[in-house]
Amino acid sequence: MRGTNGSKGHPVHNAEQKTWSDVVDAARRTVADGLVVGTSGNVSALVGDDLVLVTPTGVPYHRLGPDDVVGVDLATGRQVRGLLRPTSELPLHLAVYRGTSARAIVHTHAPHATAVSTLVAELPAIHYMAAELGGPVRVADYALYGTPELADAVLHALRGDRGACIMRNHGMISLGDTLDRAYDRGAQLEWMCRVWLAAASTGGTPATLSPAELAAAATKFTGYGQP
């Protein structure tokens, strides 16, 4: 890999190389898992406290390589790495990083989440995994993609430390302290949307979990997995 990546004279350090590779891998997974079609959706991650590595606009993910890194300064929004233009949803990514503790963001046009966005203002608590996302998942008001209005709507839907939200007539966004966690949250949300749609399609009223039941699940999650 070249030392400067054609990126306006800035060296590409090992942490950036690894993070960019992870961003590209996550973006390719969104296609493989059916969460996006074509070049829709976008992925980003923070390096340090001020560098956002983000997928470019209009480039199929399978074409991205190590020399295609795109980096933006978090504070100013100025591109400081690479020659490809950042995603059109850059204002959304920057706003979420500035307004939350997220270190990684995955935005997709997942079909079941998008379908749910047209039906309700909040995904009912159909499964205890909602606790991992901070509670029932809100649907952000519609706004044109790539605009400050969309960023504001999403931040409003993420209030209270939510790990994801659905975007009306658009898709979803999930975040986390790592790209793996952000991706897994998005995948879980899409699955919950699919379950709720299947249950609601029977004509009955799906049973949902109470706030107390979600709180109990959230407490139990603290000891989940390997030490």
PDB file of C-alpha atoms in Angstrom:
ATOM      1  CA  MET A   1       0.000   0.000   0.000  1.00  0.00           C
ATOM      2  CA  ARG A   2       1.318   3.444  -0.848  1.00  0.00           C
ATOM      3  CA  GLY A   3       2.324   5.651   2.034  1.00  0.00           C
ATOM      4  CA  THR A   4       0.092   8.597   1.216  1.00  0.00           C
ATOM      5  CA  ASN A   5      -2.782   7.008  -0.735  1.00  0.00           C
ATOM      6  CA  GLY A   6      -2.883  10.056  -3.012  1.00  0.00           C
ATOM      7  CA  SER A   7      -4.547  11.753  -0.069  1.00  0.00           C
ATOM      8  CA  LYS A   8      -3.339  15.330  -0.140  1.00  0.00           C
ATOM      9  CA  GLY A   9      -0.035  14.531   1.485  1.00  0.00           C
ATOM     10  CA  HIS A  10      -1.353  12.925   4.672  1.00  0.00           C
ATOM     11  CA  PRO A  11       0.243   9.615   5.687  1.00  0.00           C
ATOM     12  CA  VAL A  12      -2.113   6.688   6.130  1.00  0.00           C
ATOM     13  CA  HIS A  13      -1.245   5.101   9.475  1.00  0.00           C
ATOM     14  CA  ASN A  14      -1.819   1.505  10.501  1.00  0.00           C
ATOM     15  CA  ALA A  15      -4.935   2.354  12.533  1.00  0.00           C
ATOM     16  CA  GLU A  16      -6.433   4.061   9.518  1.00  0.00           C
ATOM     17  CA  GLN A  17      -5.590   1.126   7.252  1.00  0.00           C
ATOM     18  CA  LYS A  18      -7.278  -1.318   9.628  1.00  0.00           C
ATOM     19  CA  THR A  19     -10.336   0.885  10.147  1.00  0.00           C
ATOM     20  CA  TRP A  20     -10.759   1.495   6.418  1.00  0.00           C
ATOM     21  CA  SER A  21     -10.550  -2.241   5.773  1.00  0.00           C
ATOM     22  CA  ASP A  22     -13.242  -2.795   8.412  1.00  0.00           C
ATOM     23  CA  VAL A  23     -15.456  -0.086   6.874  1.00  0.00           C
ATOM     24  CA  VAL A  24     -15.201  -1.681   3.430  1.00  0.00           C
ATOM     25  CA  ASP A  25     -15.856  -5.154   4.833  1.00  0.00           C
ATOM     26  CA  ALA A  26     -18.973  -3.931   6.652  1.00  0.00           C
ATOM     27  CA  ALA A  27     -20.217  -2.155   3.526  1.00  0.00           C
ATOM     28  CA  ARG A  28     -19.803  -5.320   1.480  1.00  0.00           C
ATOM     29  CA  ARG A  29     -21.696  -7.285   4.144  1.00  0.00           C
ATOM     30  CA  THR A  30     -24.679  -4.966   3.772  1.00  0.00           C
ATOM     31  CA  VAL A  31     -24.948  -6.005   0.137  1.00  0.00           C
ATOM     32  CA  ALA A  32     -24.344  -9.706   0.812  1.00  0.00           C
ATOM     33  CA  ASP A  33     -26.964  -9.713   3.587  1.00  0.00           C
ATOM     34  CA  GLY A  34     -29.576  -7.962   1.468  1.00  0.00           C
ATOM     35  CA  LEU A  35     -29.640  -4.774   3.527  1.00  0.00           C
ATOM     36  CA  VAL A  36     -28.832  -2.531   0.560  1.00  0.00           C
ATOM     37  CA  VAL A  37     -29.117  -2.666  -3.215  1.00  0.00           C
ATOM     38  CA  GLY A  38     -26.429  -1.237  -5.477  1.00  0.00           C
ATOM     39  CA  THR A  39     -24.657   1.718  -3.894  1.00  0.00           C
ATOM     40  CA  SER A  40     -27.394   2.639  -1.423  1.00  0.00           C
ATOM     41  CA  GLY A  41     -26.504   2.895   2.257  1.00  0.00           C
ATOM     42  CA  ASN A  42     -23.188   3.920   3.769  1.00  0.00           C
ATOM     43  CA  VAL A  43     -20.761   2.994   6.543  1.00  0.00           C
ATOM     44  CA  SER A  44     -18.306   4.994   8.630  1.00  0.00           C
ATOM     45  CA  ALA A  45     -16.028   4.729  11.654  1.00  0.00           C
ATOM     46  CA  LEU A  46     -13.975   7.077  13.793  1.00  0.00           C
ATOM     47  CA  VAL A  47     -10.199   6.937  14.034  1.00  0.00           C
ATOM     48  CA  GLY A  48      -9.047   8.749  17.139  1.00  0.00           C
ATOM     49  CA  ASP A  49     -11.239  11.672  18.081  1.00  0.00           C
ATOM     50  CA  ASP A  50     -11.342  13.651  14.858  1.00  0.00           C
ATOM     51  CA  LEU A  51     -11.055  11.508  11.711  1.00  0.00           C
ATOM     52  CA  VAL A  52     -14.142   9.938  10.139  1.00  0.00           C
ATOM     53  CA  LEU A  53     -13.489   7.245   7.519  1.00  0.00           C
ATOM     54  CA  VAL A  54     -16.589   6.886   5.360  1.00  0.00           C
ATOM     55  CA  THR A  55     -17.652   5.114   2.190  1.00  0.00           C
ATOM     56  CA  PRO A  56     -17.646   7.238  -0.986  1.00  0.00           C
ATOM     57  CA  THR A  57     -20.706   8.222  -2.964  1.00  0.00           C
ATOM     58  CA  GLY A  58     -21.800   6.216  -5.989  1.00  0.00           C
ATOM     59  CA  VAL A  59     -19.047   3.567  -5.931  1.00  0.00           C
ATOM     60  CA  PRO A  60     -19.994  -0.136  -5.750  1.00  0.00           C
ATOM     61  CA  TYR A  61     -18.479  -1.577  -2.593  1.00  0.00           C
ATOM     62  CA  HIS A  62     -16.821  -4.494  -4.379  1.00  0.00           C
ATOM     63  CA  ARG A  63     -14.665  -1.968  -6.249  1.00  0.00           C
ATOM     64  CA  LEU A  64     -13.253  -0.349  -3.114  1.00  0.00           C
ATOM     65  CA  GLY A  65      -9.683  -1.180  -2.185  1.00  0.00           C
ATOM     66  CA  PRO A  66      -7.057  -0.040   0.324  1.00  0.00           C
ATOM     67  CA  ASP A  67      -6.110   2.961  -1.809  1.00  0.00           C
ATOM     68  CA  ASP A  68      -9.680   4.300  -1.959  1.00  0.00           C
ATOM     69  CA  VAL A  69      -9.816   5.549   1.629  1.00  0.00           C
ATOM     70  CA  VAL A  70     -12.056   8.582   2.224  1.00  0.00           C
ATOM     71  CA  GLY A  71     -11.536  10.596   5.401  1.00  0.00           C
ATOM     72  CA  VAL A  72     -13.206  13.711   6.779  1.00  0.00           C
ATOM     73  CA  ASP A  73     -12.317  15.937   9.718  1.00  0.00           C
ATOM     74  CA  LEU A  74     -15.090  15.593  12.296  1.00  0.00           C
ATOM     75  CA  ALA A  75     -15.015  19.171  13.520  1.00  0.00           C
ATOM     76  CA  THR A  76     -14.954  20.949  10.166  1.00  0.00           C
ATOM     77  CA  GLY A  77     -16.434  18.383   7.757  1.00  0.00           C
ATOM     78  CA  ARG A  78     -13.460  19.007   5.457  1.00  0.00           C
ATOM     79  CA  GLN A  79     -12.132  16.075   3.448  1.00  0.00           C
ATOM     80  CA  VAL A  80      -8.579  15.260   4.535  1.00  0.00           C
ATOM     81  CA  ARG A  81      -8.053  11.792   3.046  1.00  0.00           C
ATOM     82  CA  GLY A  82      -8.569  10.475  -0.445  1.00  0.00           C
ATOM     83  CA  LEU A  83      -9.807  11.758  -3.790  1.00  0.00           C
ATOM     84  CA  LEU A  84     -13.219  10.081  -4.015  1.00  0.00           C
ATOM     85  CA  ARG A  85     -16.126  12.204  -2.766  1.00  0.00           C
ATOM     86  CA  PRO A  86     -17.686  11.091   0.544  1.00  0.00           C
ATOM     87  CA  THR A  87     -21.186   9.675   0.755  1.00  0.00           C
ATOM     88  CA  SER A  88     -24.060  12.112   0.231  1.00  0.00           C
ATOM     89  CA  GLU A  89     -25.159  11.231   3.770  1.00  0.00           C
ATOM     90  CA  LEU A  90     -22.002  12.744   5.257  1.00  0.00           C
ATOM     91  CA  PRO A  91     -24.023  15.402   7.177  1.00  0.00           C
ATOM     92  CA  LEU A  92     -25.913  12.580   8.894  1.00  0.00           C
ATOM     93  CA  HIS A  93     -22.761  10.738   9.935  1.00  0.00           C
ATOM     94  CA  LEU A  94     -21.088  13.881  11.239  1.00  0.00           C
ATOM     95  CA  ALA A  95     -24.172  14.914  13.210  1.00  0.00           C
ATOM     96  CA  VAL A  96     -24.484  11.510  14.849  1.00  0.00           C
ATOM     97  CA  TYR A  97     -20.818  11.462  15.861  1.00  0.00           C
ATOM     98  CA  ARG A  98     -21.067  14.984  17.248  1.00  0.00           C
ATOM     99  CA  GLY A  99     -24.322  14.286  19.087  1.00  0.00           C
ATOM    100  CA  THR A 100     -23.743  10.778  20.474  1.00  0.00           C
ATOM    101  CA  SER A 101     -20.947   8.578  21.795  1.00  0.00           C
ATOM    102  CA  ALA A 102     -20.925   6.437  18.634  1.00  0.00           C
ATOM    103  CA  ARG A 103     -17.637   5.254  17.179  1.00  0.00           C
ATOM    104  CA  ALA A 104     -19.149   3.535  14.128  1.00  0.00           C
ATOM    105  CA  ILE A 105     -22.290   3.946  12.007  1.00  0.00           C
ATOM    106  CA  VAL A 106     -24.065   1.657   9.551  1.00  0.00           C
ATOM    107  CA  HIS A 107     -26.882   3.100   7.421  1.00  0.00           C
ATOM    108  CA  THR A 108     -28.876   0.774   5.188  1.00  0.00           C
ATOM    109  CA  HIS A 109     -32.077   0.652   3.167  1.00  0.00           C
ATOM    110  CA  ALA A 110     -33.082  -2.642   4.801  1.00  0.00           C
ATOM    111  CA  PRO A 111     -36.443  -3.678   3.279  1.00  0.00           C
ATOM    112  CA  HIS A 112     -38.321  -4.776   6.409  1.00  0.00           C
ATOM    113  CA  ALA A 113     -37.231  -1.724   8.401  1.00  0.00           C
ATOM    114  CA  THR A 114     -38.225   0.505   5.497  1.00  0.00           C
ATOM    115  CA  ALA A 115     -41.623  -1.193   5.333  1.00  0.00           C
ATOM    116  CA  VAL A 116     -42.133  -0.667   9.075  1.00  0.00           C
ATOM    117  CA  SER A 117     -41.208   3.000   8.659  1.00  0.00           C
ATOM    118  CA  THR A 118     -44.328   3.504   6.555  1.00  0.00           C
ATOM    119  CA  LEU A 119     -46.676   1.967   9.142  1.00  0.00           C
ATOM    120  CA  VAL A 120     -45.826   3.125  12.665  1.00  0.00           C
ATOM    121  CA  ALA A 121     -44.025   5.889  14.559  1.00  0.00           C
ATOM    122  CA  GLU A 122     -42.186   3.338  16.705  1.00  0.00           C
ATOM    123  CA  LEU A 123     -41.416  -0.356  16.286  1.00  0.00           C
ATOM    124  CA  PRO A 124     -43.301  -2.103  19.115  1.00  0.00           C
ATOM    125  CA  ALA A 125     -41.200  -4.112  21.574  1.00  0.00           C
ATOM    126  CA  ILE A 126     -41.790  -7.396  19.761  1.00  0.00           C
ATOM    127  CA  HIS A 127     -38.639  -9.054  21.162  1.00  0.00           C
ATOM    128  CA  TYR A 128     -36.310  -8.626  24.119  1.00  0.00           C
ATOM    129  CA  MET A 129     -33.455  -7.669  21.765  1.00  0.00           C
ATOM    130  CA  ALA A 130     -35.062  -4.224  21.708  1.00  0.00           C
ATOM    131  CA  ALA A 131     -33.350  -3.773  25.068  1.00  0.00           C
ATOM    132  CA  GLU A 132     -29.968  -3.930  23.323  1.00  0.00           C
ATOM    133  CA  LEU A 133     -31.062  -0.924  21.279  1.00  0.00           C
ATOM    134  CA  GLY A 134     -32.140   1.080  24.335  1.00  0.00           C
ATOM    135  CA  GLY A 135     -35.861   0.329  24.039  1.00  0.00           C
ATOM    136  CA  PRO A 136     -38.559   0.415  21.364  1.00  0.00           C
ATOM    137  CA  VAL A 137     -37.025   1.759  18.160  1.00  0.00           C
ATOM    138  CA  ARG A 138     -38.357   5.125  17.028  1.00  0.00           C
ATOM    139  CA  VAL A 139     -39.077   6.147  13.439  1.00  0.00           C
ATOM    140  CA  ALA A 140     -37.421   9.447  12.482  1.00  0.00           C
ATOM    141  CA  ASP A 141     -39.536  11.938  10.540  1.00  0.00           C
ATOM    142  CA  TYR A 142     -38.973  12.000   6.806  1.00  0.00           C
ATOM    143  CA  ALA A 143     -36.548  14.523   5.341  1.00  0.00           C
ATOM    144  CA  LEU A 144     -34.664  14.609   2.054  1.00  0.00           C
ATOM    145  CA  TYR A 145     -31.519  12.489   2.087  1.00  0.00           C
ATOM    146  CA  GLY A 146     -28.221  14.261   2.629  1.00  0.00           C
ATOM    147  CA  THR A 147     -29.784  17.270   4.377  1.00  0.00           C
ATOM    148  CA  PRO A 148     -29.317  18.824   7.816  1.00  0.00           C
ATOM    149  CA  GLU A 149     -33.056  18.291   8.346  1.00  0.00           C
ATOM    150  CA  LEU A 150     -32.597  14.530   8.054  1.00  0.00           C
ATOM    151  CA  ALA A 151     -29.669  14.629  10.468  1.00  0.00           C
ATOM    152  CA  ASP A 152     -31.790  16.561  12.982  1.00  0.00           C
ATOM    153  CA  ALA A 153     -34.684  14.101  12.651  1.00  0.00           C
ATOM    154  CA  VAL A 154     -32.401  11.122  13.220  1.00  0.00           C
ATOM    155  CA  LEU A 155     -30.736  12.687  16.258  1.00  0.00           C
ATOM    156  CA  HIS A 156     -34.179  13.328  17.726  1.00  0.00           C
ATOM    157  CA  ALA A 157     -35.120   9.683  17.210  1.00  0.00           C
ATOM    158  CA  LEU A 158     -31.846   8.543  18.830  1.00  0.00           C
ATOM    159  CA  ARG A 159     -32.361  10.622  21.990  1.00  0.00           C
ATOM    160  CA  GLY A 160     -31.992   8.742  25.260  1.00  0.00           C
ATOM    161  CA  ASP A 161     -28.985   6.706  24.112  1.00  0.00           C
ATOM    162  CA  ARG A 162     -30.818   4.631  21.525  1.00  0.00           C
ATOM    163  CA  GLY A 163     -28.555   2.341  19.497  1.00  0.00           C
ATOM    164  CA  ALA A 164     -30.561   2.617  16.284  1.00  0.00           C
ATOM    165  CA  CYS A 165     -33.534   4.241  14.644  1.00  0.00           C
ATOM    166  CA  ILE A 166     -35.684   3.700  11.586  1.00  0.00           C
ATOM    167  CA  MET A 167     -35.965   6.477   8.995  1.00  0.00           C
ATOM    168  CA  ARG A 168     -39.419   7.019   7.507  1.00  0.00           C
ATOM    169  CA  ASN A 169     -39.675   6.031   3.837  1.00  0.00           C
ATOM    170  CA  HIS A 170     -35.909   5.607   3.780  1.00  0.00           C
ATOM    171  CA  GLY A 171     -34.220   2.895   5.859  1.00  0.00           C
ATOM    172  CA  MET A 172     -32.381   2.614   9.168  1.00  0.00           C
ATOM    173  CA  ILE A 173     -29.250   3.700  10.976  1.00  0.00           C
ATOM    174  CA  SER A 174     -27.443   1.793  13.722  1.00  0.00           C
ATOM    175  CA  LEU A 175     -24.448   2.794  15.794  1.00  0.00           C
ATOM    176  CA  GLY A 176     -22.036   1.376  18.301  1.00  0.00           C
ATOM    177  CA  ASP A 177     -18.651   1.585  19.957  1.00  0.00           C
ATOM    178  CA  THR A 178     -17.303  -0.725  17.234  1.00  0.00           C
ATOM    179  CA  LEU A 179     -18.265  -1.472  13.644  1.00  0.00           C
ATOM    180  CA  ASP A 180     -19.178  -5.030  14.592  1.00  0.00           C
ATOM    181  CA  ARG A 181     -21.622  -3.804  17.215  1.00  0.00           C
ATOM    182  CA  ALA A 182     -23.119  -1.182  14.913  1.00  0.00           C
ATOM    183  CA  TYR A 183     -23.591  -3.798  12.199  1.00  0.00           C
ATOM    184  CA  ASP A 184     -25.046  -6.395  14.562  1.00  0.00           C
ATOM    185  CA  ARG A 185     -27.528  -3.857  15.913  1.00  0.00           C
ATOM    186  CA  GLY A 186     -28.697  -3.064  12.403  1.00  0.00           C
ATOM    187  CA  ALA A 187     -29.056  -6.751  11.559  1.00  0.00           C
ATOM    188  CA  GLN A 188     -31.032  -7.379  14.770  1.00  0.00           C
ATOM    189  CA  LEU A 189     -33.296  -4.427  14.037  1.00  0.00           C
ATOM    190  CA  GLU A 190     -34.035  -5.690  10.536  1.00  0.00           C
ATOM    191  CA  TRP A 191     -34.873  -9.114  11.993  1.00  0.00           C
ATOM    192  CA  MET A 192     -37.211  -7.584  14.581  1.00  0.00           C
ATOM    193  CA  CYS A 193     -38.960  -5.597  11.864  1.00  0.00           C
ATOM    194  CA  ARG A 194     -39.417  -8.784   9.869  1.00  0.00           C
ATOM    195  CA  VAL A 195     -40.871 -10.588  12.903  1.00  0.00           C
ATOM    196  CA  TRP A 196     -43.281  -7.750  13.672  1.00  0.00           C
ATOM    197  CA  LEU A 197     -44.454  -7.522  10.070  1.00  0.00           C
ATOM    198  CA  ALA A 198     -45.041 -11.285   9.970  1.00  0.00           C
ATOM    199  CA  ALA A 199     -47.038 -11.226  13.209  1.00  0.00           C
ATOM    200  CA  ALA A 200     -49.048  -8.145  12.228  1.00  0.00           C
ATOM    201  CA  SER A 201     -49.877  -9.651   8.812  1.00  0.00           C
ATOM    202  CA  THR A 202     -52.002 -12.357  10.467  1.00  0.00           C
ATOM    203  CA  GLY A 203     -54.625  -9.769  11.348  1.00  0.00           C
ATOM    204  CA  GLY A 204     -54.113 -10.161  15.082  1.00  0.00           C
ATOM    205  CA  THR A 205     -52.432  -7.801  17.524  1.00  0.00           C
ATOM    206  CA  PRO A 206     -48.866  -8.951  18.261  1.00  0.00           C
ATOM    207  CA  ALA A 207     -48.008  -9.289  21.948  1.00  0.00           C
ATOM    208  CA  THR A 208     -45.256  -6.916  23.052  1.00  0.00           C
ATOM    209  CA  LEU A 209     -42.969  -6.623  26.053  1.00  0.00           C
ATOM    210  CA  SER A 210     -43.466  -4.143  28.871  1.00  0.00           C
ATOM    211  CA  PRO A 211     -40.840  -1.570  29.917  1.00  0.00           C
ATOM    212  CA  ALA A 212     -40.140  -3.704  33.013  1.00  0.00           C
ATOM    213  CA  GLU A 213     -39.559  -6.794  30.867  1.00  0.00           C
ATOM    214  CA  LEU A 214     -37.190  -4.863  28.604  1.00  0.00           C
ATOM    215  CA  ALA A 215     -35.346  -3.481  31.629  1.00  0.00           C
ATOM    216  CA  ALA A 216     -34.870  -7.005  32.971  1.00  0.00           C
ATOM    217  CA  ALA A 217     -33.471  -8.121  29.621  1.00  0.00           C
ATOM    218  CA  ALA A 218     -31.117  -5.118  29.537  1.00  0.00           C
ATOM    219  CA  THR A 219     -29.806  -6.050  32.997  1.00  0.00           C
ATOM    220  CA  LYS A 220     -29.253  -9.642  31.955  1.00  0.00           C
ATOM    221  CA  PHE A 221     -27.342  -8.518  28.843  1.00  0.00           C
ATOM    222  CA  THR A 222     -24.615  -7.039  31.082  1.00  0.00           C
ATOM    223  CA  GLY A 223     -23.403 -10.556  31.895  1.00  0.00           C
ATOM    224  CA  TYR A 224     -23.903 -12.024  28.425  1.00  0.00           C
ATOM    225  CA  GLY A 225     -21.079 -13.603  26.431  1.00  0.00           C
ATOM    226  CA  GLN A 226     -17.531 -14.526  27.295  1.00  0.00           C
ATOM    227  CA  PRO A 227     -15.481 -12.581  29.865  1.00  0.00           C
TER     228      PRO A 227
END
